[in-house]
PDB file of C-alpha atoms and ligand atoms in Angstrom:
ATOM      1  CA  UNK K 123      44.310  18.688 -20.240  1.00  0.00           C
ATOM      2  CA  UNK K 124      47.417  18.941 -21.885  1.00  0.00           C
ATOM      3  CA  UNK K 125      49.453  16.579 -19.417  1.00  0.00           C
ATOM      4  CA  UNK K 126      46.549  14.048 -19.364  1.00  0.00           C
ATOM      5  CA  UNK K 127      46.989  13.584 -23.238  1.00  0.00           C
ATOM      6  CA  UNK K 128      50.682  12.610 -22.533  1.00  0.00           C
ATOM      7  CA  UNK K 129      50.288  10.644 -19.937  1.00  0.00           C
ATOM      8  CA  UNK K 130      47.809   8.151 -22.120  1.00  0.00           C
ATOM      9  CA  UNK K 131      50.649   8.265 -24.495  1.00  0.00           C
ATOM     10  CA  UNK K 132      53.382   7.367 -22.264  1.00  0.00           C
ATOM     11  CA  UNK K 133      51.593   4.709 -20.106  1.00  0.00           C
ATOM     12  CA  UNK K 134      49.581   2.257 -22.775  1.00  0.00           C
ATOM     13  CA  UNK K 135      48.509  -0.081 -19.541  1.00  0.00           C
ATOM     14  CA  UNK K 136      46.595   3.346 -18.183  1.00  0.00           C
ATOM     15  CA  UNK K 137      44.836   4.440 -20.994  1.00  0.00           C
ATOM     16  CA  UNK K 138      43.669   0.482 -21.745  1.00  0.00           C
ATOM     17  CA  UNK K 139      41.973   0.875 -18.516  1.00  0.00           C
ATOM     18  CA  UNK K 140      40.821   4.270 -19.322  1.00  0.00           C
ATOM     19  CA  UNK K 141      39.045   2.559 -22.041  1.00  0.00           C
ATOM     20  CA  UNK K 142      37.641   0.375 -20.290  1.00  0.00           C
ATOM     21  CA  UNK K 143      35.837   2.189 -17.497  1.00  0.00           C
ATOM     22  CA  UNK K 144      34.767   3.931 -20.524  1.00  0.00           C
ATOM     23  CA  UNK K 145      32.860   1.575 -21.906  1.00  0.00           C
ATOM     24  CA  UNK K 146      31.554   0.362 -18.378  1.00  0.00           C
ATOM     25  CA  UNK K 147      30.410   3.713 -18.348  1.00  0.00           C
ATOM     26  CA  UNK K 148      28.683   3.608 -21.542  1.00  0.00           C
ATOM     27  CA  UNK K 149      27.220   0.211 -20.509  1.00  0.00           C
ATOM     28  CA  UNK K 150      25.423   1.789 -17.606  1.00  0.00           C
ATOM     29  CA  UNK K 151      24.583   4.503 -19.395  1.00  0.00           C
ATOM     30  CA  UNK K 152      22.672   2.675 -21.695  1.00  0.00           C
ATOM     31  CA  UNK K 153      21.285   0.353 -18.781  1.00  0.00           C
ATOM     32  CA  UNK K 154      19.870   3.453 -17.462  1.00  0.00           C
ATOM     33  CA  UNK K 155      18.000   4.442 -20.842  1.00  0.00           C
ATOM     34  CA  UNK K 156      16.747   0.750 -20.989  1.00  0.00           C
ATOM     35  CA  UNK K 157      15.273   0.913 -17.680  1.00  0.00           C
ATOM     36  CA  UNK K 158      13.606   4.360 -18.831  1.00  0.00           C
ATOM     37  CA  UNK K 159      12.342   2.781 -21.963  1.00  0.00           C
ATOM     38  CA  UNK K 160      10.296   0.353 -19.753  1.00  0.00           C
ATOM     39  CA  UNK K 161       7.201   2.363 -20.495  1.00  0.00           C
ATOM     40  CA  UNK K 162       7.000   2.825 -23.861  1.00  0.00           C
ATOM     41  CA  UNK K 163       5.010   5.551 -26.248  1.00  0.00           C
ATOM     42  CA  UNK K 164       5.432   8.359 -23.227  1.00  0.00           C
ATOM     43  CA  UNK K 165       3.181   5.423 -20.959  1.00  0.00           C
ATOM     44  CA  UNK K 166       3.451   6.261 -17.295  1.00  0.00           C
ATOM     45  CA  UNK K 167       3.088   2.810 -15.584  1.00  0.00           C
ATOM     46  CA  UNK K 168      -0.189   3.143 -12.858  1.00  0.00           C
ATOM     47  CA  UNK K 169       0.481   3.162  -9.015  1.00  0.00           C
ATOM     48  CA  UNK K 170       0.150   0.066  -6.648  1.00  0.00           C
ATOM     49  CA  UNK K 171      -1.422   1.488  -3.294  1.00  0.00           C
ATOM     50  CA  UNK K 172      -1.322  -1.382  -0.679  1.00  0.00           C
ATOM     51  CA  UNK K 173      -3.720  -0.948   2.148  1.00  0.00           C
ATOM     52  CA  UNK K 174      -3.513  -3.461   5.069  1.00  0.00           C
ATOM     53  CA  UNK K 175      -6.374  -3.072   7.816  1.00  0.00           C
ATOM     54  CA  UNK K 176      -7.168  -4.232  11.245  1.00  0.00           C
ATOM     55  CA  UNK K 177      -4.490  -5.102  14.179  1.00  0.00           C
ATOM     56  CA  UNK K 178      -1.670  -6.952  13.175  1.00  0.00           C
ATOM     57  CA  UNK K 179       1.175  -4.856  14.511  1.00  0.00           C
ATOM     58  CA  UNK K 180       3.441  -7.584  15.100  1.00  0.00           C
ATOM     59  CA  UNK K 181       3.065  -9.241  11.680  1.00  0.00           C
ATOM     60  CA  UNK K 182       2.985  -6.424   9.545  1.00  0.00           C
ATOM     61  CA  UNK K 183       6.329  -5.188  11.391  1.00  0.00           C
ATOM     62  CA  UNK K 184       8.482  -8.825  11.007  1.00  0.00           C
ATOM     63  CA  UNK K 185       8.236  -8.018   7.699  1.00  0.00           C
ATOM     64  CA  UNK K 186       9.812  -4.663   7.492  1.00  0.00           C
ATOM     65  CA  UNK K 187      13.151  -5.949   5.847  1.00  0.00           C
ATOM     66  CA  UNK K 188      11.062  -7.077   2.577  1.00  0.00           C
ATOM     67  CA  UNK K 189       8.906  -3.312   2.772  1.00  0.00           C
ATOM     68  CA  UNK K 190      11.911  -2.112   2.761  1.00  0.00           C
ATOM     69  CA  UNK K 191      14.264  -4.007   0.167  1.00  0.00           C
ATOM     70  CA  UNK K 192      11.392  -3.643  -2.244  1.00  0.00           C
ATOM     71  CA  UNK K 193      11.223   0.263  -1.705  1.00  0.00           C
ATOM     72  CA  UNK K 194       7.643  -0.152  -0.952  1.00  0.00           C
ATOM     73  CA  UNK K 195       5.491   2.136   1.051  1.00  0.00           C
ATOM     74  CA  UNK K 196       1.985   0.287   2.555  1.00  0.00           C
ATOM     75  CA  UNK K 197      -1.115   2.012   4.181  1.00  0.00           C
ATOM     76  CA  UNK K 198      -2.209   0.553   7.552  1.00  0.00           C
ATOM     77  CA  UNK K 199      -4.951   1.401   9.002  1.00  0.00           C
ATOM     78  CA  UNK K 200      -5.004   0.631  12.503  1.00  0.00           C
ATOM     79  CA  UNK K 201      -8.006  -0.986  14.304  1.00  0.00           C
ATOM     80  CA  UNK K 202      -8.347  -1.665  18.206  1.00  0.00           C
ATOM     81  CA  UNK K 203      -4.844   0.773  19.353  1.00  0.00           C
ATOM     82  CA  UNK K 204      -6.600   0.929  22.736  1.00  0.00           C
ATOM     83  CA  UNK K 205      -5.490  -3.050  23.609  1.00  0.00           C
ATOM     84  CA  UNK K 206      -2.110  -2.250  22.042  1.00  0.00           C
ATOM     85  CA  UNK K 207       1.346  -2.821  24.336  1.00  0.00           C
ATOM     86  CA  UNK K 208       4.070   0.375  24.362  1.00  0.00           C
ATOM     87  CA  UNK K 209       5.980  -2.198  21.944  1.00  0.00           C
ATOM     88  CA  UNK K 210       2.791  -2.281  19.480  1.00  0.00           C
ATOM     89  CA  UNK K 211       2.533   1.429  19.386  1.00  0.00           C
ATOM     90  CA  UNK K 212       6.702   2.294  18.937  1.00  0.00           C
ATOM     91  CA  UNK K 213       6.254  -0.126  15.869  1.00  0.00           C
ATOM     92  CA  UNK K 214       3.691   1.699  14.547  1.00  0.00           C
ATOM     93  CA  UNK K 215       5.747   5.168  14.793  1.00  0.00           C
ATOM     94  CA  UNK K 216       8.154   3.557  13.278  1.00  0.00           C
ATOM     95  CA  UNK K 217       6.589   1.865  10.196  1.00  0.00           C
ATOM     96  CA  UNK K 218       5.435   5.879   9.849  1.00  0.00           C
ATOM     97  CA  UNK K 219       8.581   7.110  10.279  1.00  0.00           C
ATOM     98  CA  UNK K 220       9.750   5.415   7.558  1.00  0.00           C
ATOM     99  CA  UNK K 221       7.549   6.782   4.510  1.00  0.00           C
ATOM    100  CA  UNK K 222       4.629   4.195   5.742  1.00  0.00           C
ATOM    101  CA  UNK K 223       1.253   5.731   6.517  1.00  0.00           C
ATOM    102  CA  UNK K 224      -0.766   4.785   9.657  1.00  0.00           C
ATOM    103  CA  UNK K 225      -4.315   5.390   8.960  1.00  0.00           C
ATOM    104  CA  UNK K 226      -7.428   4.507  11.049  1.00  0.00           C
ATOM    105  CA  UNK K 227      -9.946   1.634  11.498  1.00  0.00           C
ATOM    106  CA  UNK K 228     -12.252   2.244  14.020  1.00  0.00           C
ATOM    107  CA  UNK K 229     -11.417   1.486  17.787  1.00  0.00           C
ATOM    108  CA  UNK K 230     -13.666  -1.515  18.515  1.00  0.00           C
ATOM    109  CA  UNK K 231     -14.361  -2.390  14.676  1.00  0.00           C
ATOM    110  CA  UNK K 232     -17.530  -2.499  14.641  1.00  0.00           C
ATOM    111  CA  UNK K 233     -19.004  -2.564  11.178  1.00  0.00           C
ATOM    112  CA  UNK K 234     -21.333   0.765  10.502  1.00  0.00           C
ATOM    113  CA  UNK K 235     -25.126   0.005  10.594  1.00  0.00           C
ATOM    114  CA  UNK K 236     -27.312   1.086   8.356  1.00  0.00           C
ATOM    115  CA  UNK K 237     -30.308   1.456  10.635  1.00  0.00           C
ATOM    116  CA  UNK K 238     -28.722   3.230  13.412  1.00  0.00           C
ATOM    117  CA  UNK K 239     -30.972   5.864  15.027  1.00  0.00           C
ATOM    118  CA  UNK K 240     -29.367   9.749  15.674  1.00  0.00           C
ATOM    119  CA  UNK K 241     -28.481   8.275  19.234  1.00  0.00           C
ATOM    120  CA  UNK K 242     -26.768   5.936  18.147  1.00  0.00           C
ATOM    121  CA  UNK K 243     -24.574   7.745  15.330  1.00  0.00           C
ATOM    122  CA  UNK K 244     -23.707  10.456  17.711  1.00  0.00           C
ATOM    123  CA  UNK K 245     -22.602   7.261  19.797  1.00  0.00           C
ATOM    124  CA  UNK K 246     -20.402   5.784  16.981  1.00  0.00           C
ATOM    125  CA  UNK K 247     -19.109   9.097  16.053  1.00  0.00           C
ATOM    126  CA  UNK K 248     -18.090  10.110  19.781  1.00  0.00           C
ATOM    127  CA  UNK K 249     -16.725   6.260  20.707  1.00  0.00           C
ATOM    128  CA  UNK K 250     -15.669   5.158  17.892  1.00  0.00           C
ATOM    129  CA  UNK K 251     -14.503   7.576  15.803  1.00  0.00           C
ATOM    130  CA  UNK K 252     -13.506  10.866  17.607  1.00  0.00           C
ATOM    131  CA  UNK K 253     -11.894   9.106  21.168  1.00  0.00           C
ATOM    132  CA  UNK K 254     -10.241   6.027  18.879  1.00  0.00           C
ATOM    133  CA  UNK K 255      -8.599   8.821  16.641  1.00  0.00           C
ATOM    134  CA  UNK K 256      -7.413  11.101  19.227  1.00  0.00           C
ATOM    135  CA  UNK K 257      -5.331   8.005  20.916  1.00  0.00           C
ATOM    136  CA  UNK K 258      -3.572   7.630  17.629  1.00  0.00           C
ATOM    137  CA  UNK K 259      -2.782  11.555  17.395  1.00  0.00           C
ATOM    138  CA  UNK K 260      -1.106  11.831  20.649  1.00  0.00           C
ATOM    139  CA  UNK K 261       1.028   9.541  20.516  1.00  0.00           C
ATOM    140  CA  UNK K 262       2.496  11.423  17.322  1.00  0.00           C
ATOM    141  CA  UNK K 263       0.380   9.414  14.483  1.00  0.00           C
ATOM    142  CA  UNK K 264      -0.765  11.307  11.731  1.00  0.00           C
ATOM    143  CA  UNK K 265      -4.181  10.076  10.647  1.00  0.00           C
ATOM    144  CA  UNK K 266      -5.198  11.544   7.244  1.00  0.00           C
ATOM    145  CA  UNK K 267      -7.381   8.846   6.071  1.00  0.00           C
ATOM    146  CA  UNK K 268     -10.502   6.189   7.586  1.00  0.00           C
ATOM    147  CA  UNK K 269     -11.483   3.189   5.901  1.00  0.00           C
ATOM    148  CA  UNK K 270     -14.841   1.165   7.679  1.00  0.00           C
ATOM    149  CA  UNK K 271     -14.810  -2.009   9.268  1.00  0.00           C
ATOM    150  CA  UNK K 272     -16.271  -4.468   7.033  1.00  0.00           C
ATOM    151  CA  UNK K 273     -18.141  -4.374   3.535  1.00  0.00           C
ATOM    152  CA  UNK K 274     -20.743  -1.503   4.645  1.00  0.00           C
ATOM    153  CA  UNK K 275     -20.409   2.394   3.107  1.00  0.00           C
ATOM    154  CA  UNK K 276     -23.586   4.740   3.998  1.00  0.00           C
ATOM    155  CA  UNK K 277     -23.593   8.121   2.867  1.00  0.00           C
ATOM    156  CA  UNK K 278     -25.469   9.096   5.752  1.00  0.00           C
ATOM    157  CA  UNK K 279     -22.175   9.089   7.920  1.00  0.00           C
ATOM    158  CA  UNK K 280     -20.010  10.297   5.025  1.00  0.00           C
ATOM    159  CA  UNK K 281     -20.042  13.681   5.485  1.00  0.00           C
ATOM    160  CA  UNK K 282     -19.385  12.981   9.289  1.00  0.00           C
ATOM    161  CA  UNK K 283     -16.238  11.249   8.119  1.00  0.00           C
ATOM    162  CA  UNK K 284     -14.879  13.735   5.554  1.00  0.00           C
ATOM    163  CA  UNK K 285     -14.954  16.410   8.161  1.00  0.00           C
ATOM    164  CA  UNK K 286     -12.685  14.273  10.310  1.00  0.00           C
ATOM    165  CA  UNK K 287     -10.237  12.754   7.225  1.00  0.00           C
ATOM    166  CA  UNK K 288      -8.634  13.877   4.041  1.00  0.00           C
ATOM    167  CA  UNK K 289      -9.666  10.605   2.361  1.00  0.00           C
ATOM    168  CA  UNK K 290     -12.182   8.099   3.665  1.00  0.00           C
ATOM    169  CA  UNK K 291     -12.186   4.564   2.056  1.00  0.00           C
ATOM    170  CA  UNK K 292     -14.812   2.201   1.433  1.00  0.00           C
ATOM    171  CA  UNK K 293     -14.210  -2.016   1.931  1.00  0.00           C
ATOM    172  CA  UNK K 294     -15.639  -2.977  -1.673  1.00  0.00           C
ATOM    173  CA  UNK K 295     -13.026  -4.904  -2.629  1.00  0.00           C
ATOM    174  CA  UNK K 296     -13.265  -7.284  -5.526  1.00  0.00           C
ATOM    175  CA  UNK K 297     -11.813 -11.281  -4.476  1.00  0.00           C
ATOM    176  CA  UNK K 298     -11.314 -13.835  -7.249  1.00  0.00           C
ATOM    177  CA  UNK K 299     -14.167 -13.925  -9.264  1.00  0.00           C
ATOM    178  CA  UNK K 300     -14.803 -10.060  -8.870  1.00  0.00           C
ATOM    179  CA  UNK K 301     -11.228  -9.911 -10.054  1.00  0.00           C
ATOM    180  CA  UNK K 302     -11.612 -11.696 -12.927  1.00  0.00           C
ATOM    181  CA  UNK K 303     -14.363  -9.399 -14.489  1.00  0.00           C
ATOM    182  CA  UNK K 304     -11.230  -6.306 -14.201  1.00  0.00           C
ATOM    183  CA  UNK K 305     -13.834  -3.945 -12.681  1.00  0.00           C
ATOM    184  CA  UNK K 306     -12.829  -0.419 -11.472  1.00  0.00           C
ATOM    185  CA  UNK K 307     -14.242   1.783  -9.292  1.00  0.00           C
ATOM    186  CA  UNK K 308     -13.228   4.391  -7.445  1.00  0.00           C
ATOM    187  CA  UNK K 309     -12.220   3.677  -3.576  1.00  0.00           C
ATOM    188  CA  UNK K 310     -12.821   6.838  -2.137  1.00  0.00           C
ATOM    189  CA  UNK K 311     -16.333   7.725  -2.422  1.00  0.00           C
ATOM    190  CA  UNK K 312     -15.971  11.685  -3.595  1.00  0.00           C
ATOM    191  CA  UNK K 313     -13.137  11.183  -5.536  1.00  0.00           C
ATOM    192  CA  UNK K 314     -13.085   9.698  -9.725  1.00  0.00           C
ATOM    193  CA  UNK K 315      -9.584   8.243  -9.593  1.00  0.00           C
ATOM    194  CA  UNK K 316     -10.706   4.603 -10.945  1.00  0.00           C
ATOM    195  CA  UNK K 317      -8.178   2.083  -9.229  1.00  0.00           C
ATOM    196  CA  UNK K 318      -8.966  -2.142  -9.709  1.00  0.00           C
ATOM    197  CA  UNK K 319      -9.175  -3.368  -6.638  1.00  0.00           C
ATOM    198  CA  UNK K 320      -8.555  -6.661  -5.261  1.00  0.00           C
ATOM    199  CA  UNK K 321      -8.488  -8.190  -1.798  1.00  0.00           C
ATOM    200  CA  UNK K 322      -4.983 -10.412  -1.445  1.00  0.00           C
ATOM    201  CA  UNK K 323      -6.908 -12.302   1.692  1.00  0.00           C
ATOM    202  CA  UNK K 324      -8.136 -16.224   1.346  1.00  0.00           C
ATOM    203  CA  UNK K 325      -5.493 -18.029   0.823  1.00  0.00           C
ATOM    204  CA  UNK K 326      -3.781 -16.501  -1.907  1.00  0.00           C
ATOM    205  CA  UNK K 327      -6.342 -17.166  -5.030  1.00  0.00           C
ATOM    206  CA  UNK K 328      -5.107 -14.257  -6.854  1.00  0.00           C
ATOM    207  CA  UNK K 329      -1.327 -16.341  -7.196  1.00  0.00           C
ATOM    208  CA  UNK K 330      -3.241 -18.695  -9.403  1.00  0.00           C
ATOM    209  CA  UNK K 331      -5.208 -18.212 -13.001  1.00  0.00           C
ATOM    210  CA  UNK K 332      -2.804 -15.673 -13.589  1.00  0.00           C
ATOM    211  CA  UNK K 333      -3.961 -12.775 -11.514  1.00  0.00           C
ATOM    212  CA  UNK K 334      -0.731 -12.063 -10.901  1.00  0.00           C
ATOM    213  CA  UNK K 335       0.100 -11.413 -14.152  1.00  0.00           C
ATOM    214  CA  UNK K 336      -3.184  -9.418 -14.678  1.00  0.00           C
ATOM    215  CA  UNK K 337      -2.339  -7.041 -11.770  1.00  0.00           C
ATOM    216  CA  UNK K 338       1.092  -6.440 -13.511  1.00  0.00           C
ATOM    217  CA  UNK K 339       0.045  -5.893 -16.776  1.00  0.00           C
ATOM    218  CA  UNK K 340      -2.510  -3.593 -15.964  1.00  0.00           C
ATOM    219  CA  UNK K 341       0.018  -1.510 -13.706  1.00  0.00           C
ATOM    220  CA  UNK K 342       2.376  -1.675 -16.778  1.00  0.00           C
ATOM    221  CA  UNK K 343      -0.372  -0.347 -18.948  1.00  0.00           C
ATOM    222  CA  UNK K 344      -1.417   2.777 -16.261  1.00  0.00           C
ATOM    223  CA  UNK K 345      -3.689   1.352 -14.210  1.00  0.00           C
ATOM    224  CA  UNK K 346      -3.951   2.226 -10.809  1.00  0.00           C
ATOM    225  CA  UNK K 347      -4.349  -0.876  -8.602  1.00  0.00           C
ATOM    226  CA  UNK K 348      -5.242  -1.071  -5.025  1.00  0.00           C
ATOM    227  CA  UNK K 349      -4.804  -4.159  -3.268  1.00  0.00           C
ATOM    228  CA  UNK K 350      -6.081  -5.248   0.204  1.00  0.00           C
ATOM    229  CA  UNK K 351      -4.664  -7.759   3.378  1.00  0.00           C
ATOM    230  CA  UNK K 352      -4.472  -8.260   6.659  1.00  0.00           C
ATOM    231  CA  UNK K 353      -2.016 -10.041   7.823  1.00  0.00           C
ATOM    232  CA  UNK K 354       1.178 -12.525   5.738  1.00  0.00           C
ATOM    233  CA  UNK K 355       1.041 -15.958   7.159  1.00  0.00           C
ATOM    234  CA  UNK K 356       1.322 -19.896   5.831  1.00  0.00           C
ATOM    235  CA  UNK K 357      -0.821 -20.730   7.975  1.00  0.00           C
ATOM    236  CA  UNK K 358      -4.087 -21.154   6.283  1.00  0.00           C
ATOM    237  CA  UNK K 359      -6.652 -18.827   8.463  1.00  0.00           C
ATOM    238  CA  UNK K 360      -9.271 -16.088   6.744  1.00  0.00           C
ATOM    239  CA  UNK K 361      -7.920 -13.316   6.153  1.00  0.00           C
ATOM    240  CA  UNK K 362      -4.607 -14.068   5.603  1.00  0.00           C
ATOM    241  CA  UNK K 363      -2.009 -14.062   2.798  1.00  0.00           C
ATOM    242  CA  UNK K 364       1.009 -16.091   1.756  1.00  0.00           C
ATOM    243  CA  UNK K 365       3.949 -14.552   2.162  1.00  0.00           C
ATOM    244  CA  UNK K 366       6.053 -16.540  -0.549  1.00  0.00           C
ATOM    245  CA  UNK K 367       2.917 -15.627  -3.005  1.00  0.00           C
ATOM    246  CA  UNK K 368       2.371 -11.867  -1.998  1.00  0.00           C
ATOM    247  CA  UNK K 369       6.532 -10.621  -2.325  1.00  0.00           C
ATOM    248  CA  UNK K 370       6.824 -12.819  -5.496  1.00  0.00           C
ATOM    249  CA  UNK K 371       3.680 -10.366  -7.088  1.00  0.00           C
ATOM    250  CA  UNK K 372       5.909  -7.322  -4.962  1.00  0.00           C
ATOM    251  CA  UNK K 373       8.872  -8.184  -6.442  1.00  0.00           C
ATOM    252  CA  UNK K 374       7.886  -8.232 -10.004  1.00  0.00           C
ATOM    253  CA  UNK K 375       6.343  -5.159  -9.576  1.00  0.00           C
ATOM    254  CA  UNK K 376       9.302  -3.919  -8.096  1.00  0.00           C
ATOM    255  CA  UNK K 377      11.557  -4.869 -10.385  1.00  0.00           C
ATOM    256  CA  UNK K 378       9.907  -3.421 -13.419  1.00  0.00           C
ATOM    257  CA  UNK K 379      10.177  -0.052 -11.819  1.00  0.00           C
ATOM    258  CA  UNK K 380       6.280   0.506 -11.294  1.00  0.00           C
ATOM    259  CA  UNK K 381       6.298   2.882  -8.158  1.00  0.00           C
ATOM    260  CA  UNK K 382       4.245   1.910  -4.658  1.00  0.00           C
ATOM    261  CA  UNK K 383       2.464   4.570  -3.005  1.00  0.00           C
ATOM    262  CA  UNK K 384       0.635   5.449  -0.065  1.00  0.00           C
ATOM    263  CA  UNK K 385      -3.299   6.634   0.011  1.00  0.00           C
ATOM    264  CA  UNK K 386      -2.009  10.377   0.904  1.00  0.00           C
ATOM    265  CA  UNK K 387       0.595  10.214  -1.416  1.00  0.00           C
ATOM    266  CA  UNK K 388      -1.334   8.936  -4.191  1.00  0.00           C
ATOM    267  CA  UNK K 389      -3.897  11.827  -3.620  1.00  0.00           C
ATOM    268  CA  UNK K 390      -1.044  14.598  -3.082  1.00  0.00           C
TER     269      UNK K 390
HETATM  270 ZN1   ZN E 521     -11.147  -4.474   9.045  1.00  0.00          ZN
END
């Protein structure tokens, strides 16, 4: 300590530079507590859970380098693994080895029907729930959660479901006009978590009349928001959203510190 004190004294040019790292330091510091004082009055900010369904292997994975520079972590749950290449499948092992979680779709994606006899549901079950699923486990995917193909949710096959998954999502997602009335609801049928929920597909309508900035002030205020796609594309197709539109909503999220999480994570 001592021989510090007179080295300050002897060298002027060393201790001017001591002062300033000093107050570098103190500038961070106080960077720091800004960035903690994002979230005023003890507020926690709410969670963004992205869920992307279907098949799009190849498009979800061009766009790791943006998951990754914007610390996010996406749910994908996988439709129709049967048809996929070696390729396809690596991808997907590696989207999960890298805090992503690959959930299931159905194999064949057919929507559930309401009017199916017992024959029928045992058929679904056997097909296109229990064989689909087991491809996915062996080659080292860990399914924890099932969301159905298209806009249908029966209770009759619910129960069938929960015995097979930790959390089992419906497809009631809100689009623009939905949106607009801020519903919430809860996506998983047996659990009260309220999220708002809103379906990024159709060419991008929540990037205009300020949905974006709903979605971000809601998050901001504690709101849990879930938010649905399929695949990021200019090209104008259903179900698809632009990519310029959907990172510019990411990275405003991002950058105001409001955490992403997965469906198992957000439940854990
Ligand atoms: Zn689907």
């Amino acid at each position: 300590m001592g021989s510090e004190h007179r080295s300050v004294s002897k060298y002027p040019l060393l201790a001017s530079f001591r002062g300033f790292f000093l107050a570098c330091s103190v500038i961070l510091f106080l960077n720091a507590c800004e960035k903690e004082k994002k979230f005023p009055e003890g507020k926690v900010p709410g969670k963004l859970v992205l869920v992307c369904d279907d098949w799009n292997v190849d498009n979800w994975y061009s766009y790791l380098d943006s998951f990754e520079k914007y610390d996010m972590a996406l749910t994908f749950y996988v439709s129709h693994f049967h048809t996929m290449s070696p390729e396809q499948k690596a991808k997907l092992l590696d989207l999960q080895d890298r805090g992503h979680e690959i959930a299931y779709h159905t194999l064949h994606h057919i929507p559930w029907n309401t009017n199916y006899t017992q024959k029928e549901i045992d058929d679904y079950l056997r097909v296109e729930i229990d064989s689909g699923v087991a491809l996915l486990r062996n080659e080292g995917l860990l399914i924890n959660c099932f969301s159905f193909p298209g806009e249908v949710y029966d209770s009759a096959i619910f129960q069938h479901l929960k015995d097979r998954f930790a959390h089992v999502r419906t497809s009631h997602f809100g689009y623009f006009e939905y949106w607009k009335r801020r519903r919430e609801f809860s996506l998983m049928p047996d659990k009260d978590q309220p999220f708002r929920s809103y379906a990024l597909d159709n060419a991008s309508l929540f990037a205009s009349d300020g949905n974006g900035e709903m979605i971000l002030a809601d998050l901001r205020a504690g709101t849990n928001v879930a938010l649905l796609f399929h695949s990021l594309t200019y090209e104008k197709q259903p179900y698809t959203t632009n990519p310029a539109d959907f990172f510019g909503l990411i990275k405003e999220v991002h950058d105001a510190g409001i955490p992403f999480s997965t469906v198992s994570g957000f439940y854990r």
